[in-house]
Amino acid sequence: MNLGSSVRWALAGATLALLVVAPAPVQAQQLEYPKTAKVDVVENYHGTEVADPYRWLEDADAAETAAWVEAQNKITFAFLDAIPEREAIRRRLTELWNYERYTTPFKEGG
């Protein structure tokens, strides 16, 4: 098994662990997501009308988008921070991923 395969297995195991070991109170908790505004935008592509109610989220520099992302992150990180095994998983993945790396050889000078 090469190192790349080891890292993939570690990542898969860590992901599974996060899904399986979330504490019961967090799993049972009803998450209250922020309301996401919908806009009335419909594009016509060669005769096919396609609704795009979340078009406003495509403007990454808009204050509304930043506020929406901040509200989503608040819920997400509150959930993730409640997982007691998260720090142990982070430490193990850091241990696996912190290995000496080398670049491709190259000719220097004349």
Coordinates of N, CA and C in Angstrom, one line a residue:
M1 N 0.9 -1.2 0.0 CA 0.0 0.0 0.0 C 0.9 1.2 0.0
N2 N 0.7 2.1 -1.0 CA 1.6 3.3 -1.0 C 1.0 4.4 -0.1
L3 N 1.8 5.4 0.1 CA 1.5 6.5 1.0 C 0.2 7.2 0.6
G4 N 0.0 7.4 -0.7 CA -1.3 8.1 -1.1 C -2.5 7.3 -0.7
S5 N -2.4 6.0 -0.9 CA -3.5 5.1 -0.5 C -3.7 5.1 1.0
S6 N -2.6 5.2 1.8 CA -2.7 5.2 3.2 C -3.5 6.5 3.7
V7 N -3.1 7.6 3.0 CA -3.8 8.9 3.4 C -5.3 8.8 3.0
R8 N -5.6 8.2 1.8 CA -7.0 8.1 1.4 C -7.8 7.3 2.4
W9 N -7.2 6.2 2.9 CA -7.8 5.3 3.8 C -8.0 6.0 5.2
A10 N -7.0 6.8 5.6 CA -7.1 7.6 6.8 C -8.2 8.6 6.7
L11 N -8.3 9.3 5.6 CA -9.4 10.3 5.4 C -10.7 9.6 5.4
A12 N -10.8 8.5 4.7 CA -12.1 7.8 4.7 C -12.5 7.3 6.1
G13 N -11.6 6.8 6.8 CA -11.8 6.4 8.2 C -12.2 7.5 9.1
A14 N -11.5 8.7 9.0 CA -11.9 9.8 9.8 C -13.3 10.4 9.4
T15 N -13.6 10.4 8.2 CA -14.9 10.8 7.8 C -16.0 9.9 8.3
L16 N -15.8 8.6 8.2 CA -16.7 7.7 8.8 C -16.8 7.8 10.3
A17 N -15.7 8.1 11.0 CA -15.7 8.2 12.4 C -16.5 9.5 12.8
L18 N -16.4 10.6 12.0 CA -17.1 11.8 12.3 C -18.6 11.5 12.2
L19 N -19.0 10.7 11.2 CA -20.4 10.4 11.0 C -21.0 9.5 12.0
V20 N -20.2 8.5 12.5 CA -20.7 7.5 13.4 C -20.7 8.0 14.8
V21 N -19.6 8.7 15.2 CA -19.5 9.0 16.6 C -20.0 10.3 17.1
A22 N -20.8 11.0 16.3 CA -21.3 12.3 16.8 C -22.2 12.0 18.0
P23 N -22.0 12.8 19.0 CA -22.8 12.5 20.3 C -24.3 12.5 20.1
A24 N -25.0 11.7 20.8 CA -26.4 11.6 20.7 C -27.2 12.9 20.8
P25 N -26.8 13.8 21.8 CA -27.5 15.1 21.9 C -27.4 15.9 20.6
V26 N -26.2 15.8 19.9 CA -26.1 16.6 18.7 C -26.9 16.0 17.6
Q27 N -26.9 14.7 17.5 CA -27.7 14.0 16.4 C -29.2 14.3 16.6
A28 N -29.6 14.3 17.8 CA -31.1 14.5 18.1 C -31.5 15.9 18.0
Q29 N -30.5 16.8 18.1 CA -30.8 18.2 18.0 C -31.4 18.6 16.7
Q30 N -32.5 19.4 16.7 CA -33.0 19.9 15.5 C -32.3 21.2 15.1
L31 N -31.6 21.2 14.0 CA -30.8 22.4 13.6 C -31.8 23.4 12.9
E32 N -31.6 24.6 13.3 CA -32.4 25.7 12.8 C -31.6 26.5 11.8
Y33 N -31.7 26.1 10.5 CA -30.9 26.8 9.5 C -31.5 28.2 9.2
P34 N -30.6 29.1 8.8 CA -31.1 30.5 8.4 C -31.9 30.4 7.2
K35 N -32.9 31.3 7.1 CA -33.7 31.3 5.9 C -32.9 31.8 4.7
T36 N -33.1 31.2 3.6 CA -32.3 31.5 2.4 C -33.3 32.2 1.4
A37 N -33.1 33.4 1.1 CA -34.0 34.2 0.2 C -34.0 33.6 -1.2
K38 N -35.1 33.6 -1.8 CA -35.3 33.2 -3.2 C -35.6 34.5 -4.0
V39 N -35.0 34.5 -5.2 CA -35.3 35.6 -6.1 C -36.0 35.1 -7.3
D40 N -36.8 35.9 -8.0 CA -37.5 35.5 -9.2 C -36.7 35.7 -10.4
V41 N -35.7 34.8 -10.7 CA -34.9 34.9 -11.9 C -35.1 33.7 -12.7
V42 N -35.4 33.9 -14.0 CA -35.6 32.8 -14.9 C -34.8 33.1 -16.2
E43 N -33.9 32.2 -16.6 CA -33.2 32.4 -17.8 C -33.8 31.5 -18.9
N44 N -33.7 32.0 -20.1 CA -34.2 31.3 -21.3 C -33.0 30.8 -22.1
Y45 N -32.8 29.5 -22.1 CA -31.7 28.9 -22.8 C -32.2 28.1 -24.0
H46 N -32.1 28.8 -25.1 CA -32.6 28.2 -26.4 C -34.0 27.6 -26.3
G47 N -34.9 28.4 -25.7 CA -36.3 28.0 -25.6 C -36.6 27.2 -24.3
T48 N -35.7 26.9 -23.5 CA -35.9 26.2 -22.2 C -35.7 27.2 -21.1
E49 N -36.8 27.4 -20.3 CA -36.7 28.3 -19.2 C -36.2 27.6 -18.0
V50 N -35.1 28.2 -17.4 CA -34.5 27.6 -16.2 C -34.5 28.6 -15.0
A51 N -35.2 28.2 -14.0 CA -35.3 29.1 -12.8 C -34.0 29.0 -12.0
D52 N -33.6 30.2 -11.5 CA -32.3 30.3 -10.7 C -32.6 31.1 -9.5
P53 N -33.4 30.6 -8.5 CA -33.8 31.4 -7.4 C -32.7 31.8 -6.4
Y54 N -31.5 31.1 -6.5 CA -30.4 31.5 -5.6 C -29.3 32.2 -6.3
R55 N -29.6 32.8 -7.4 CA -28.6 33.6 -8.2 C -27.9 34.6 -7.3
W56 N -28.6 35.2 -6.4 CA -28.0 36.2 -5.6 C -26.7 35.7 -4.8
L57 N -26.7 34.4 -4.5 CA -25.6 33.8 -3.8 C -24.3 33.8 -4.6
E58 N -24.4 34.0 -5.9 CA -23.2 33.9 -6.8 C -22.3 35.1 -6.7
D59 N -22.9 36.2 -6.1 CA -22.1 37.4 -5.9 C -21.3 37.3 -4.6
A60 N -20.1 36.8 -4.6 CA -19.3 36.5 -3.4 C -18.9 37.8 -2.7
D61 N -19.0 38.9 -3.3 CA -18.6 40.2 -2.7 C -19.8 40.9 -2.0
A62 N -21.0 40.4 -2.2 CA -22.2 41.1 -1.7 C -22.3 40.9 -0.2
A63 N -22.8 42.0 0.5 CA -23.0 41.9 1.9 C -24.0 40.9 2.3
E64 N -25.0 40.7 1.5 CA -26.0 39.7 1.8 C -25.5 38.3 1.7
T65 N -24.6 38.0 0.7 CA -24.0 36.7 0.6 C -23.0 36.5 1.8
A66 N -22.3 37.5 2.2 CA -21.4 37.3 3.4 C -22.2 37.0 4.7
A67 N -23.3 37.7 4.8 CA -24.2 37.5 6.0 C -24.7 36.1 6.0
W68 N -25.1 35.6 4.8 CA -25.7 34.2 4.7 C -24.6 33.2 5.0
V69 N -23.4 33.4 4.5 CA -22.3 32.4 4.8 C -22.0 32.4 6.3
E70 N -22.0 33.6 6.9 CA -21.7 33.7 8.3 C -22.7 32.9 9.1
A71 N -24.0 33.1 8.8 CA -25.1 32.4 9.5 C -24.9 30.9 9.3
Q72 N -24.6 30.4 8.1 CA -24.5 29.0 7.8 C -23.3 28.5 8.6
N73 N -22.2 29.2 8.6 CA -21.0 28.8 9.4 C -21.2 28.7 10.9
K74 N -22.0 29.6 11.4 CA -22.3 29.6 12.8 C -23.0 28.2 13.2
I75 N -23.9 27.8 12.4 CA -24.6 26.5 12.7 C -23.7 25.3 12.5
T76 N -22.9 25.4 11.4 CA -22.0 24.3 11.0 C -21.0 24.1 12.1
F77 N -20.3 25.1 12.5 CA -19.2 25.0 13.4 C -19.7 24.7 14.8
A78 N -20.9 25.1 15.2 CA -21.5 24.8 16.5 C -21.7 23.3 16.5
F79 N -22.2 22.7 15.4 CA -22.4 21.3 15.3 C -21.1 20.5 15.4
L80 N -20.1 20.9 14.6 CA -18.8 20.2 14.5 C -18.0 20.3 15.8
D81 N -18.1 21.5 16.4 CA -17.4 21.7 17.7 C -17.9 20.8 18.8
A82 N -19.2 20.3 18.7 CA -19.8 19.5 19.7 C -19.4 18.0 19.6
I83 N -18.6 17.7 18.6 CA -18.2 16.3 18.4 C -16.9 16.1 19.2
P84 N -17.0 15.3 20.3 CA -15.8 15.1 21.2 C -14.6 14.5 20.5
E85 N -14.8 13.6 19.5 CA -13.7 12.9 18.9 C -13.0 13.8 17.9
R86 N -13.5 14.9 17.6 CA -13.0 15.7 16.5 C -11.5 16.1 16.6
E87 N -11.1 16.5 17.8 CA -9.7 16.9 18.1 C -8.8 15.7 17.9
A88 N -9.2 14.5 18.4 CA -8.3 13.3 18.2 C -8.2 12.9 16.7
I89 N -9.2 13.1 16.0 CA -9.2 12.8 14.5 C -8.3 13.8 13.9
R90 N -8.4 15.1 14.2 CA -7.5 16.1 13.6 C -6.1 15.9 13.9
R91 N -5.8 15.5 15.2 CA -4.4 15.2 15.5 C -3.8 14.0 14.7
R92 N -4.6 13.0 14.6 CA -4.2 11.8 13.8 C -4.0 12.1 12.4
L93 N -4.9 12.8 11.8 CA -4.7 13.2 10.4 C -3.5 14.1 10.2
T94 N -3.3 15.0 11.1 CA -2.1 15.9 11.0 C -0.8 15.0 11.1
E95 N -0.8 14.0 12.0 CA 0.3 13.1 12.1 C 0.5 12.4 10.8
L96 N -0.5 11.9 10.2 CA -0.4 11.2 8.9 C 0.1 12.1 7.7
W97 N -0.4 13.3 7.7 CA -0.1 14.2 6.6 C 1.1 15.0 6.7
N98 N 1.7 15.0 7.9 CA 3.0 15.7 8.1 C 4.2 14.8 7.9
Y99 N 4.5 14.6 6.6 CA 5.6 13.8 6.3 C 6.5 14.7 5.4
E100 N 7.8 14.3 5.3 CA 8.7 15.1 4.5 C 8.4 15.0 3.0
R101 N 8.3 16.1 2.4 CA 8.0 16.2 0.9 C 9.2 16.7 0.1
Y102 N 9.2 16.2 -1.1 CA 10.3 16.5 -2.0 C 9.6 17.0 -3.3
T103 N 10.3 18.0 -4.0 CA 9.8 18.5 -5.2 C 10.5 17.7 -6.4
T104 N 10.0 17.9 -7.5 CA 10.6 17.2 -8.7 C 12.0 17.8 -8.9
P105 N 12.9 17.0 -9.2 CA 14.3 17.5 -9.5 C 14.3 18.5 -10.7
F106 N 15.1 19.5 -10.7 CA 15.2 20.4 -11.8 C 16.7 20.9 -11.9
K107 N 17.0 21.3 -13.1 CA 18.4 21.8 -13.4 C 18.5 23.2 -13.0
E108 N 19.5 23.5 -12.2 CA 19.7 24.9 -11.8 C 21.1 25.4 -12.3
G109 N 21.2 26.6 -12.7 CA 22.4 27.1 -13.2 C 22.6 26.7 -14.7
G110 N 23.8 26.8 -15.2 CA 24.1 26.5 -16.6 C 23.9 25.1 -16.9

